[in-house]
Short mmCIF file of C-alpha atoms in Angstrom, two decimals:
data_model
loop_
_atom_site.label_atom_id
_atom_site.label_comp_id
_atom_site.label_asym_id
_atom_site.label_seq_id
_atom_site.Cartn_x
_atom_site.Cartn_y
_atom_site.Cartn_z
CA GLN S 782 -15.70 19.97 31.46
CA LEU S 783 -13.92 21.62 28.55
CA GLU S 784 -11.54 19.27 26.84
CA LEU S 785 -9.56 18.86 23.63
CA GLU S 786 -8.25 15.48 22.58
CA GLU S 787 -5.96 14.81 19.64
CA SER S 788 -5.68 11.57 17.70
CA GLY S 789 -4.12 10.30 14.50
CA GLY S 790 -0.46 10.70 15.25
CA GLY S 791 2.06 7.99 14.51
CA SER S 792 5.13 7.03 12.55
CA VAL S 793 5.39 7.34 8.79
CA GLN S 794 8.09 7.38 6.15
CA ALA S 795 9.05 10.56 4.35
CA GLY S 796 6.60 11.34 1.57
CA GLY S 797 3.73 9.72 3.42
CA SER S 798 0.56 11.20 4.88
CA LEU S 799 -1.20 11.42 8.21
CA LYS S 800 -4.45 13.02 9.29
CA LEU S 801 -4.76 14.42 12.78
CA SER S 802 -8.05 15.03 14.53
CA CYS S 803 -8.88 17.14 17.56
CA SER S 804 -12.20 16.49 19.26
CA ALA S 805 -13.61 19.21 21.48
CA SER S 806 -16.07 18.49 24.25
CA GLY S 807 -17.95 20.84 26.52
CA PHE S 808 -17.71 23.86 24.21
CA SER S 809 -21.09 25.35 23.38
CA ALA S 810 -19.70 28.11 21.13
CA TYR S 811 -17.29 26.02 19.11
CA SER S 812 -18.34 27.62 15.83
CA ARG S 813 -17.19 31.02 17.09
CA ALA S 814 -13.76 29.78 18.18
CA CYS S 815 -10.39 30.15 16.57
CA LEU S 816 -8.55 26.85 16.31
CA ALA S 817 -4.93 25.98 15.80
CA TRP S 818 -2.42 23.20 15.39
CA PHE S 819 0.88 23.95 17.08
CA ARG S 820 3.91 21.71 17.02
CA GLN S 821 7.14 21.48 18.93
CA ALA S 822 10.18 19.37 18.28
CA PRO S 823 12.83 18.72 20.94
CA GLY S 824 15.14 21.70 21.22
CA LYS S 825 13.09 23.81 18.85
CA LYS S 826 10.73 26.72 19.28
CA ARG S 827 7.00 25.99 19.33
CA GLU S 828 5.48 26.73 15.94
CA GLY S 829 1.98 27.48 14.77
CA ALA S 830 1.72 25.00 11.93
CA ALA S 831 -1.86 25.74 10.85
CA LEU S 832 -4.56 28.05 12.15
CA ILE S 833 -8.22 28.48 11.24
CA GLY S 834 -10.56 31.27 12.21
CA ALA S 835 -14.26 31.16 12.98
CA ASN S 836 -15.06 32.20 9.42
CA GLY S 837 -12.71 29.63 7.93
CA GLN S 838 -9.71 31.89 7.38
CA THR S 839 -6.56 29.82 7.35
CA VAL S 840 -2.94 30.61 8.14
CA TYR S 841 -0.04 28.24 7.55
CA ALA S 842 3.57 28.28 8.56
CA ASP S 843 5.83 28.70 5.53
CA SER S 844 7.34 25.30 6.28
CA VAL S 845 4.03 23.48 5.72
CA LYS S 846 2.36 25.54 2.98
CA GLY S 847 1.17 23.39 0.11
CA ARG S 848 1.52 20.20 2.15
CA PHE S 849 -0.79 20.62 5.15
CA THR S 850 -4.50 21.42 5.11
CA VAL S 851 -6.44 22.50 8.19
CA SER S 852 -10.21 22.15 8.33
CA ARG S 853 -13.01 22.14 10.88
CA ASP S 854 -16.37 20.45 11.29
CA ASN S 855 -18.45 22.68 13.53
CA ALA S 856 -21.34 20.19 13.60
CA LYS S 857 -19.07 17.57 15.18
CA ASN S 858 -16.71 19.92 17.07
CA ILE S 859 -13.70 18.41 15.34
CA LEU S 860 -10.59 20.06 13.96
CA TYR S 861 -8.49 18.26 11.35
CA LEU S 862 -4.99 18.52 9.96
CA GLN S 863 -4.28 16.65 6.75
CA MET S 864 -0.54 16.29 6.38
CA ASP S 865 0.85 15.19 3.00
CA SER S 866 4.36 14.88 1.61
CA LEU S 867 5.69 14.58 5.13
CA LYS S 868 9.34 15.32 5.80
CA PRO S 869 11.62 14.27 8.68
CA GLU S 870 11.62 17.88 9.86
CA ASP S 871 7.86 17.59 10.47
CA THR S 872 8.66 15.27 13.38
CA ALA S 873 7.22 16.90 16.49
CA GLU S 874 4.56 16.79 19.17
CA TYR S 875 1.41 18.25 17.64
CA TYR S 876 -1.32 19.71 19.76
CA CYS S 877 -4.51 21.58 19.09
CA ALA S 878 -5.56 24.80 20.72
CA LEU S 879 -8.81 26.75 20.96
CA GLU S 880 -9.77 30.31 21.77
CA LEU S 881 -13.46 31.06 22.26
CA GLU S 882 -15.32 34.08 20.90
CA CYS S 883 -12.57 34.79 18.44
CA ALA S 884 -13.34 37.21 15.62
CA GLY S 885 -11.17 37.92 12.62
CA TRP S 886 -7.92 36.18 11.83
CA PRO S 887 -6.78 33.47 14.24
CA PRO S 888 -4.05 34.41 16.73
CA THR S 889 -0.60 33.21 15.82
CA GLU S 890 0.96 32.69 19.27
CA HIS S 891 0.22 29.72 21.48
CA TRP S 892 -0.27 31.89 24.59
CA GLU S 893 -3.21 33.54 22.90
CA TYR S 894 -5.19 30.32 23.11
CA THR S 895 -6.90 29.49 26.39
CA TYR S 896 -7.41 25.78 25.80
CA ARG S 897 -5.07 23.13 24.45
CA GLY S 898 -4.95 19.38 24.13
CA ARG S 899 -2.30 17.02 25.46
CA GLY S 900 -0.73 16.43 22.08
CA THR S 901 0.00 13.58 19.71
CA GLN S 902 3.41 12.55 18.43
CA VAL S 903 4.23 12.56 14.74
CA THR S 904 7.46 10.90 13.65
CA VAL S 905 8.65 10.98 10.05
CA SER S 906 11.57 8.78 9.10
CA SER S 907 13.82 9.27 6.09
#
């Protein structure tokens, strides 16, 4: 069974940090997948916060550049998102997504990813 499971969400004050993890199970070609962290706040459009390609290429939303870092551990099938200098506007449901056999730059739209996790809530208070 192919599954993605996020962890690490929670509540933090502005300026704080959180590290999200996304564990993938059942994927034999994880190293050739594109991976992404999307987020969605109530009433707002879903946003690709951080993306990483199979070769390690990264793409960040302008709103998180310089504060968030996406990384992957192909040996453990885990995707990470280190979030520093958090702001109240970072409050959202964060979920990871995966697209297998993905060459080149990672897709930027959520519908381009076949698999997604259930999400983890991040709340940043001022």
